[in-house]
Short mmCIF file of C-alpha atoms and ligand atoms in Angstrom, two decimals:
data_model
loop_
_atom_site.label_atom_id
_atom_site.label_comp_id
_atom_site.label_asym_id
_atom_site.label_seq_id
_atom_site.Cartn_x
_atom_site.Cartn_y
_atom_site.Cartn_z
CA UNK A 223 59.65 50.58 -10.28
CA UNK A 224 60.78 47.48 -8.39
CA UNK A 225 63.34 45.29 -10.11
CA UNK A 226 63.00 41.52 -9.64
CA UNK A 227 65.84 39.23 -10.71
CA UNK A 228 65.05 35.54 -11.17
CA UNK A 229 67.93 33.06 -11.30
CA UNK A 230 67.02 30.00 -13.35
CA UNK A 231 64.85 29.44 -16.37
CA UNK A 232 63.64 25.91 -15.84
CA UNK A 233 59.92 25.38 -15.52
CA UNK A 234 59.89 27.03 -12.07
CA UNK A 235 61.78 30.23 -12.96
CA UNK A 236 59.85 30.58 -16.24
CA UNK A 237 56.50 30.15 -14.46
CA UNK A 238 57.47 32.80 -11.92
CA UNK A 239 58.58 35.19 -14.67
CA UNK A 240 55.27 34.78 -16.49
CA UNK A 241 53.20 35.17 -13.31
CA UNK A 242 55.08 38.31 -12.26
CA UNK A 243 54.83 39.74 -15.78
CA UNK A 244 51.16 40.44 -15.01
CA UNK A 245 52.04 42.74 -12.12
CA UNK A 246 52.09 46.44 -12.88
CA UNK A 247 55.23 48.34 -11.99
CA UNK A 248 57.71 45.46 -11.93
CA UNK A 249 60.85 45.23 -14.01
CA UNK A 250 61.82 41.56 -14.34
CA UNK A 251 65.10 40.02 -15.50
CA UNK A 252 65.77 36.28 -15.68
CA UNK A 253 69.30 34.85 -15.79
CA UNK A 254 70.21 31.36 -16.84
CA UNK A 255 73.65 30.00 -17.58
CA UNK A 256 72.03 27.78 -20.24
CA UNK A 257 69.14 28.13 -22.67
CA UNK A 258 65.71 27.48 -21.06
CA UNK A 259 64.47 24.01 -20.05
CA UNK A 260 67.87 22.32 -20.25
CA UNK A 261 68.38 21.00 -16.74
CA UNK A 262 65.89 18.90 -14.74
CA UNK A 263 62.95 20.33 -16.68
CA UNK A 264 64.34 19.05 -19.98
CA UNK A 265 64.28 15.47 -18.69
CA UNK A 266 60.86 15.49 -17.01
CA UNK A 267 57.88 13.40 -18.10
CA UNK A 268 55.34 16.08 -17.16
CA UNK A 269 53.01 13.77 -15.26
CA UNK A 270 50.88 15.98 -13.00
CA UNK A 271 49.80 13.76 -10.12
CA UNK A 272 47.48 16.07 -8.21
CA UNK A 273 44.10 14.51 -7.43
CA UNK A 274 45.61 11.02 -7.46
CA UNK A 275 48.37 11.96 -4.99
CA UNK A 276 48.09 10.89 -1.36
CA UNK A 277 48.31 14.50 -0.15
CA UNK A 278 44.94 15.49 1.25
CA UNK A 279 45.48 18.56 3.42
CA UNK A 280 47.74 21.46 4.27
CA UNK A 281 50.15 23.20 1.95
CA UNK A 282 51.07 20.01 0.05
CA UNK A 283 47.47 19.52 -1.13
CA UNK A 284 46.77 23.25 -1.55
CA UNK A 285 49.71 23.63 -3.92
CA UNK A 286 48.67 20.61 -5.96
CA UNK A 287 45.11 21.88 -6.18
CA UNK A 288 46.19 25.40 -7.16
CA UNK A 289 48.42 24.02 -9.92
CA UNK A 290 45.90 21.55 -11.34
CA UNK A 291 43.28 24.31 -11.50
CA UNK A 292 45.66 26.85 -12.97
CA UNK A 293 46.90 24.54 -15.72
CA UNK A 294 43.40 24.36 -17.20
CA UNK A 295 43.51 28.08 -17.99
CA UNK A 296 47.27 28.48 -18.33
CA UNK A 297 47.74 26.13 -21.29
CA UNK A 298 45.11 27.73 -23.59
CA UNK A 299 46.26 31.19 -22.43
CA UNK A 300 49.89 30.45 -23.40
CA UNK A 301 48.89 28.80 -26.68
CA UNK A 302 46.91 31.86 -27.70
CA UNK A 303 49.60 34.29 -26.63
CA UNK A 304 52.50 32.50 -28.29
CA UNK A 305 50.92 30.56 -31.15
CA UNK A 306 52.80 27.52 -29.86
CA UNK A 307 51.26 24.12 -29.24
CA UNK A 308 51.79 22.63 -25.81
CA UNK A 309 51.05 18.90 -25.79
CA UNK A 310 48.57 18.59 -22.86
CA UNK A 311 46.94 15.22 -22.26
CA UNK A 312 43.45 15.80 -20.88
CA UNK A 313 42.57 12.09 -20.69
CA UNK A 314 43.60 11.71 -17.10
CA UNK A 315 45.93 9.41 -15.20
CA UNK A 316 45.30 5.72 -14.65
CA UNK A 317 47.08 4.13 -11.71
CA UNK A 318 47.42 0.35 -11.76
CA UNK A 319 47.09 -1.43 -8.43
CA UNK A 320 48.78 -4.69 -7.72
CA UNK A 321 48.22 -5.16 -4.03
CA UNK A 322 45.39 -6.73 -2.10
CA UNK A 323 42.35 -5.31 -0.35
CA UNK A 324 44.27 -3.26 2.20
CA UNK A 325 45.39 -0.93 -0.54
CA UNK A 326 41.90 -0.74 -2.01
CA UNK A 327 40.45 0.45 1.29
CA UNK A 328 43.01 3.28 1.42
CA UNK A 329 42.05 4.24 -2.15
CA UNK A 330 38.34 4.10 -1.27
CA UNK A 331 39.06 6.55 1.51
CA UNK A 332 40.92 8.84 -0.88
CA UNK A 333 38.04 8.67 -3.37
CA UNK A 334 35.68 9.80 -0.59
CA UNK A 335 38.00 12.62 0.44
CA UNK A 336 38.39 13.82 -3.12
CA UNK A 337 34.63 13.79 -3.68
CA UNK A 338 34.18 15.91 -0.56
CA UNK A 339 36.82 18.30 -1.97
CA UNK A 340 34.94 18.48 -5.28
CA UNK A 341 37.25 16.24 -7.35
CA UNK A 342 36.55 13.09 -9.30
CA UNK A 343 38.37 9.82 -8.70
CA UNK A 344 37.20 6.33 -9.64
CA UNK A 345 38.17 2.83 -8.65
CA UNK A 346 38.01 0.30 -11.48
CA UNK A 347 37.86 -3.47 -11.08
CA UNK A 348 39.81 -5.68 -13.46
CA UNK A 349 36.74 -6.17 -15.69
CA UNK A 350 36.31 -2.47 -16.25
CA UNK A 351 40.04 -2.01 -16.72
CA UNK A 352 40.15 -4.72 -19.40
CA UNK A 353 37.20 -3.18 -21.15
CA UNK A 354 38.48 0.38 -21.25
CA UNK A 355 42.24 -0.21 -21.43
CA UNK A 356 42.76 -3.61 -23.09
CA UNK A 357 46.46 -2.83 -23.49
CA UNK A 358 46.88 -3.52 -19.75
CA UNK A 359 47.28 -7.26 -19.47
CA UNK A 360 49.05 -8.32 -16.32
CA UNK A 361 48.00 -11.04 -13.91
CA UNK A 362 49.29 -9.15 -10.91
CA UNK A 363 47.00 -6.16 -11.48
CA UNK A 364 44.07 -6.26 -9.07
CA UNK A 365 42.37 -3.06 -10.19
CA UNK A 366 43.04 0.58 -10.98
CA UNK A 367 42.34 4.12 -9.87
CA UNK A 368 41.33 6.53 -12.61
CA UNK A 369 41.78 10.25 -12.12
CA UNK A 370 40.07 12.08 -14.99
CA UNK A 371 41.10 15.59 -13.89
CA UNK A 372 44.83 14.93 -13.60
CA UNK A 373 46.98 15.76 -16.60
CA UNK A 374 50.28 15.27 -18.37
CA UNK A 375 52.10 17.82 -20.49
CA UNK A 376 55.34 18.39 -22.35
CA UNK A 377 57.57 20.26 -19.85
CA UNK A 378 59.94 21.67 -22.48
CA UNK A 379 57.13 22.98 -24.69
CA UNK A 380 55.50 24.50 -21.61
CA UNK A 381 58.70 26.21 -20.45
CA UNK A 382 59.49 27.64 -23.89
CA UNK A 383 55.94 29.00 -24.10
CA UNK A 384 56.21 30.53 -20.60
CA UNK A 385 59.46 32.24 -21.63
CA UNK A 386 57.98 33.59 -24.85
CA UNK A 387 54.80 34.76 -23.13
CA UNK A 388 56.80 36.45 -20.38
CA UNK A 389 58.98 38.15 -23.01
CA UNK A 390 55.82 39.29 -24.75
CA UNK A 391 54.77 40.88 -21.43
CA UNK A 392 58.09 42.73 -21.09
CA UNK A 393 60.34 40.33 -19.14
CA UNK A 394 64.04 40.32 -20.13
CA UNK A 395 65.79 36.94 -20.35
CA UNK A 396 69.55 36.66 -20.34
CA UNK A 397 70.60 33.17 -21.39
CA UNK A 398 74.19 32.02 -21.20
CA UNK A 399 74.78 34.30 -18.20
CA UNK A 400 75.68 32.62 -14.92
CA UNK A 401 75.14 34.21 -11.53
CA UNK A 402 78.32 33.88 -9.53
CA UNK A 403 78.15 35.84 -6.30
CA UNK A 404 76.33 38.57 -4.41
CA UNK A 405 76.86 41.70 -2.36
CA UNK A 406 74.87 42.17 0.80
CA UNK A 407 74.55 44.52 3.74
CA UNK A 408 72.91 44.47 7.15
CA UNK A 409 69.61 46.40 7.23
CA UNK A 410 68.61 45.57 10.79
CA UNK A 411 70.38 43.68 13.48
CA UNK A 412 68.66 40.50 12.32
CA UNK A 413 68.10 40.91 8.56
CA UNK A 414 70.38 41.38 5.61
CA UNK A 415 69.60 42.81 2.22
CA UNK A 416 71.10 41.61 -1.04
CA UNK A 417 71.97 44.55 -3.32
CA UNK A 418 73.90 43.19 -6.25
CA UNK A 419 74.60 39.96 -7.98
CA UNK A 420 77.85 39.29 -9.71
CA UNK A 421 77.25 37.62 -13.08
CA UNK A 422 79.48 36.57 -15.95
CA UNK A 423 78.29 39.81 -17.60
CA UNK A 424 79.00 42.08 -14.63
CA UNK A 425 77.09 43.38 -11.62
CA UNK A 426 73.32 43.59 -11.50
CA UNK A 427 71.31 45.48 -8.89
CA UNK A 428 67.75 44.61 -7.90
CA UNK A 429 65.14 44.94 -5.16
CA UNK A 430 64.22 41.24 -5.10
CA UNK A 431 66.17 38.11 -5.98
CA UNK A 432 64.35 34.86 -6.63
CA UNK A 433 66.51 31.74 -6.57
CA UNK A 434 64.87 29.24 -8.93
CA UNK A 435 68.13 27.59 -9.85
CA UNK A 436 67.35 23.94 -9.02
CA UNK A 437 70.62 22.20 -8.15
CA UNK A 438 72.46 25.50 -8.72
CA UNK A 439 70.67 26.91 -5.66
CA UNK A 440 73.12 25.28 -3.26
CA UNK A 441 76.30 27.12 -4.37
CA UNK A 442 74.34 30.38 -4.74
CA UNK A 443 72.92 30.27 -1.21
CA UNK A 444 76.33 29.18 0.10
CA UNK A 445 77.70 32.50 -1.22
CA UNK A 446 75.14 34.20 1.00
CA UNK A 447 76.32 32.09 3.94
CA UNK A 448 72.91 30.43 4.19
CA UNK A 449 73.43 27.24 2.25
CA UNK A 450 70.26 25.44 1.22
CA UNK A 451 71.30 21.87 0.64
CA UNK A 452 69.79 20.55 -2.61
CA UNK A 453 71.12 17.19 -3.83
CA UNK A 454 70.74 15.41 -7.16
CA UNK A 455 68.62 12.31 -7.73
CA UNK A 456 69.09 10.85 -11.19
CA UNK A 457 66.17 9.87 -13.40
CA UNK A 458 66.51 7.93 -16.63
CA UNK A 459 63.74 7.49 -19.17
CA UNK A 460 63.20 6.27 -22.72
CA UNK A 461 60.95 6.92 -25.68
CA UNK A 462 59.63 3.93 -27.61
CA UNK A 463 57.69 3.65 -30.85
CA UNK A 464 54.88 1.31 -31.87
CA UNK A 465 53.23 1.17 -35.28
CA UNK A 466 49.83 1.63 -33.57
CA UNK A 467 48.84 3.25 -30.30
CA UNK A 468 48.25 0.87 -27.39
CA UNK A 469 44.60 -0.08 -26.81
CA UNK A 470 41.92 2.39 -27.83
CA UNK A 471 43.51 5.20 -29.90
CA UNK A 472 40.80 7.58 -28.66
CA UNK A 473 41.52 6.94 -24.99
CA UNK A 474 45.19 7.37 -24.15
CA UNK A 475 45.59 8.35 -20.48
CA UNK A 476 49.01 8.39 -18.83
CA UNK A 477 49.34 5.02 -17.11
CA UNK A 478 51.30 4.62 -13.92
CA UNK A 479 52.05 1.67 -11.68
CA UNK A 480 54.81 0.60 -9.33
CA UNK A 481 56.38 4.04 -9.86
CA UNK A 482 56.74 3.54 -13.62
CA UNK A 483 54.93 5.86 -16.02
CA UNK A 484 53.77 4.95 -19.53
CA UNK A 485 53.13 8.30 -21.16
CA UNK A 486 51.51 8.53 -24.61
CA UNK A 487 53.10 11.31 -26.64
CA UNK A 488 51.35 10.76 -29.97
CA UNK A 489 51.99 8.83 -33.20
CA UNK A 490 52.39 5.50 -31.36
CA UNK A 491 55.24 6.91 -29.25
CA UNK A 492 55.45 6.52 -25.47
CA UNK A 493 57.77 7.84 -22.80
CA UNK A 494 58.65 5.23 -20.20
CA UNK A 495 60.24 6.28 -16.93
CA UNK A 496 61.76 7.07 -14.73
CA UNK A 497 64.46 5.55 -12.55
CA UNK A 498 65.15 7.06 -9.12
CA UNK A 499 68.89 6.87 -8.44
CA UNK A 500 70.62 8.40 -5.43
CA UNK A 501 74.29 9.45 -5.32
CA UNK A 502 76.61 6.90 -3.81
CA UNK A 503 79.84 8.87 -3.84
CA UNK A 504 79.52 12.64 -3.28
CA UNK A 505 77.19 14.02 -5.93
CA UNK A 506 78.26 11.52 -8.61
CA UNK A 507 75.50 9.31 -10.02
CA UNK A 508 76.65 7.16 -12.93
CA UNK A 509 73.44 6.06 -14.77
CA UNK A 510 72.66 2.42 -14.05
CA UNK A 511 71.72 0.71 -17.32
CA UNK A 512 70.07 -2.16 -15.49
CA UNK A 513 67.68 0.14 -13.67
CA UNK A 514 66.56 1.68 -16.94
CA UNK A 515 66.05 -1.80 -18.36
CA UNK A 516 63.92 -2.74 -15.33
CA UNK A 517 61.71 0.32 -15.98
CA UNK A 518 61.19 -0.97 -19.51
CA UNK A 519 60.52 -4.48 -18.23
CA UNK A 520 57.95 -3.20 -15.74
CA UNK A 521 56.17 -1.27 -18.51
CA UNK A 522 56.15 -4.43 -20.66
CA UNK A 523 54.78 -6.45 -17.72
CA UNK A 524 51.84 -4.02 -17.60
CA UNK A 525 51.37 -3.69 -21.37
CA UNK A 526 52.95 -6.71 -23.10
CA UNK A 527 52.65 -5.12 -26.55
CA UNK A 528 55.43 -2.73 -25.54
CA UNK A 529 57.89 -5.61 -25.94
CA UNK A 530 57.59 -5.11 -29.70
CA UNK A 531 58.26 -1.36 -29.53
CA UNK A 532 61.51 0.06 -30.85
CA UNK A 533 63.58 2.35 -28.66
CA UNK A 534 63.71 5.85 -30.14
CA UNK A 535 65.94 7.50 -27.54
CA UNK A 536 67.00 7.39 -23.92
CA UNK A 537 67.88 10.31 -21.66
CA UNK A 538 68.51 11.24 -18.06
CA UNK A 539 68.30 14.25 -15.77
CA UNK A 540 68.99 15.24 -12.18
CA UNK A 541 66.08 16.06 -9.91
CA UNK A 542 66.76 18.76 -7.29
CA UNK A 543 65.95 17.17 -3.91
CA UNK A 544 66.24 19.16 -0.68
CA UNK A 545 68.27 17.30 1.91
CA UNK A 546 66.63 16.67 5.27
CA UNK A 547 63.47 18.65 4.59
CA UNK A 548 60.33 18.26 2.50
CA UNK A 549 60.20 19.37 -1.12
CA UNK A 550 59.83 22.04 -2.38
CA UNK A 551 61.64 24.93 -0.66
CA UNK A 552 59.62 28.12 -1.10
CA UNK A 553 59.99 31.26 1.00
CA UNK A 554 62.50 33.81 2.27
CA UNK A 555 66.12 32.79 2.49
CA UNK A 556 66.72 32.80 6.26
CA UNK A 557 68.30 36.05 7.40
CA UNK A 558 67.49 37.95 4.19
CA UNK A 559 64.65 40.36 3.56
CA UNK A 560 64.75 40.28 -0.23
CA UNK A 561 66.02 36.87 -1.32
CA UNK A 562 63.27 34.35 -2.08
CA UNK A 563 63.73 30.63 -2.66
CA UNK A 564 61.71 28.69 -5.21
CA UNK A 565 63.68 25.51 -5.46
CA UNK A 566 64.08 21.86 -4.48
CA UNK A 567 60.97 20.63 -6.27
CA UNK A 568 62.40 17.13 -6.56
CA UNK A 569 59.90 14.89 -8.39
CA UNK A 570 57.06 17.39 -8.80
CA UNK A 571 58.48 20.60 -10.21
CA UNK A 572 56.33 20.59 -13.31
CA UNK A 573 53.21 19.89 -11.28
CA UNK A 574 54.01 22.56 -8.71
CA UNK A 575 55.36 25.34 -10.97
CA UNK A 576 52.09 27.34 -11.22
CA UNK A 577 51.47 27.16 -7.46
CA UNK A 578 55.09 28.14 -6.77
CA UNK A 579 54.75 31.14 -9.07
CA UNK A 580 51.57 32.15 -7.28
CA UNK A 581 53.27 31.85 -3.87
CA UNK A 582 56.24 33.99 -4.98
CA UNK A 583 53.90 36.65 -6.35
CA UNK A 584 52.12 36.78 -2.98
CA UNK A 585 55.46 37.32 -1.23
CA UNK A 586 56.48 40.16 -3.54
CA UNK A 587 53.07 41.74 -3.98
CA UNK A 588 50.71 41.06 -1.08
CA UNK A 589 47.21 40.06 -2.20
CA UNK A 590 45.14 42.50 -4.20
CA UNK A 591 47.97 44.88 -5.07
CA UNK A 592 49.47 45.47 -8.48
CA UNK A 593 46.93 43.81 -10.77
CA UNK A 594 46.97 44.25 -14.52
CA UNK A 595 49.88 44.69 -16.90
C1 FAD B 865 63.58 11.85 -15.45
C2 FAD B 865 62.76 12.87 -14.72
C3 FAD B 865 61.37 12.77 -14.75
C4 FAD B 865 60.58 13.74 -14.10
N1 FAD B 865 59.23 13.65 -14.20
C5 FAD B 865 58.45 14.58 -13.61
C6 FAD B 865 57.04 14.54 -13.74
O1 FAD B 865 56.51 13.63 -14.38
N2 FAD B 865 56.29 15.52 -13.15
C7 FAD B 865 56.86 16.53 -12.43
O2 FAD B 865 56.13 17.39 -11.91
N3 FAD B 865 58.21 16.60 -12.28
C8 FAD B 865 59.00 15.65 -12.84
N4 FAD B 865 60.37 15.70 -12.69
C9 FAD B 865 60.94 16.70 -11.79
C10 FAD B 865 61.08 18.04 -12.49
O3 FAD B 865 61.82 17.87 -13.66
C11 FAD B 865 61.79 19.05 -11.57
O4 FAD B 865 61.20 19.09 -10.30
C12 FAD B 865 61.71 20.46 -12.19
O5 FAD B 865 62.12 20.43 -13.54
C13 FAD B 865 62.52 21.47 -11.42
O6 FAD B 865 62.47 22.68 -12.14
P1 FAD B 865 63.43 23.90 -11.82
O7 FAD B 865 63.06 24.99 -12.73
O8 FAD B 865 63.40 24.16 -10.33
O9 FAD B 865 64.90 23.33 -12.07
P2 FAD B 865 65.73 23.14 -13.43
O10 FAD B 865 64.89 22.68 -14.54
O11 FAD B 865 66.89 22.28 -13.04
O12 FAD B 865 66.22 24.60 -13.77
C14 FAD B 865 67.18 25.30 -13.00
C15 FAD B 865 67.86 26.29 -13.93
O13 FAD B 865 68.72 27.13 -13.17
C16 FAD B 865 69.87 27.39 -13.93
N5 FAD B 865 70.96 27.77 -13.02
C17 FAD B 865 71.45 27.06 -11.98
N6 FAD B 865 72.42 27.75 -11.37
C18 FAD B 865 72.57 28.92 -12.02
C19 FAD B 865 73.43 30.05 -11.88
N7 FAD B 865 74.33 30.12 -10.91
N8 FAD B 865 73.30 31.08 -12.76
C20 FAD B 865 72.38 31.03 -13.77
N9 FAD B 865 71.56 29.98 -13.93
C21 FAD B 865 71.64 28.95 -13.08
C22 FAD B 865 70.12 26.08 -14.67
O14 FAD B 865 70.90 26.30 -15.83
C23 FAD B 865 68.71 25.62 -14.99
O15 FAD B 865 68.27 26.04 -16.26
C24 FAD B 865 61.20 14.77 -13.35
C25 FAD B 865 62.59 14.87 -13.33
C26 FAD B 865 63.37 13.93 -14.00
C27 FAD B 865 64.86 14.06 -13.97
#
């Protein structure tokens, strides 16, 4: 039996654990120095911008498509298996446009491309927007793009359900255990093999090691002398409360515009976010209160009623962004035969978790092998 060790139990590590739990003949252990969904995942808004993204071909689009499709079956599957509810907004994503015709022509092209790929996407004029989403009331808005098949979900609820479902399928989780170091040896002149990991609870041997440690991936890969440089980008967000939902209570899509999301989470509550703040001095990013306030102001500019909402809570998290290369980083750690990277998902880790899990499974078990658990 092959032993797979996964380091990290954010949404990415948990999705991989659940995906691999369906493969016959694998023993799977997940280590996290914290409880699940505490790091970047715990701060995420869960907006899944797939069809509405500008990615139209290659791996970037394939991964989005795989994830969007998989979520439709994954959510009910996890809810049945765990008896947990995962808030999953199936009313789509509405993107507000505030630029002139040039932008519209690019969107028209995307609508055409998506139709040819079998996906729906609609362009709304201001009349239609006012009719369907009267809460949007902003002079600068020139129209909107509505993506009915994109989704939003609660990343923490999802991750906890993935962990429980994976446990149900036999995966062992060790929370509060940090991975510190590793022991390797040369297997060929060009490739090394990792044999053991040193953890706060002693040595652990395995056949495969999957690094899904977000920002923790940098020190771990540095120990293997193959540092993958993942840097933090801070995001701040807030939850506000209104006595009544905005607009039509029966149509509550996630609304996005000018990089600000207005995410309905039920009971008249909305998540507003998020800031994008880069480190200025080393990896330190002191949260900038003004930037959070400007997110709130932008949301109010779109939906003026939000000005009357009370602030329930604010929070922040660090997104893992790969330095000098596109996100995410998925594949073999250079020079190693049995260390796989599933990290650096930056702003789209929740969206891309199912596709990442699928890709890791394909690397461990080539297609068609090992079905059924
Ligand atoms: C404010 C904000 C809003 C966001 N909104 C969205 C969104 O709308 N949609 C979207 O798709 N994405 C969004 N993201 C991005 C998303 O949160 C991340 O891309 C995603 O959570 C990354 O998941 P992960 O599992 O790789 O990392 P993490 O959630 O950071 O998990 C990594 C885990 O590894 C563990 N770990 C690290 N080092 C070690 C070690 N040495 N030993 C043991 N354990 C270790 C950590 O404890 C942690 O639990 C947002 C992020 C932020 C901050």
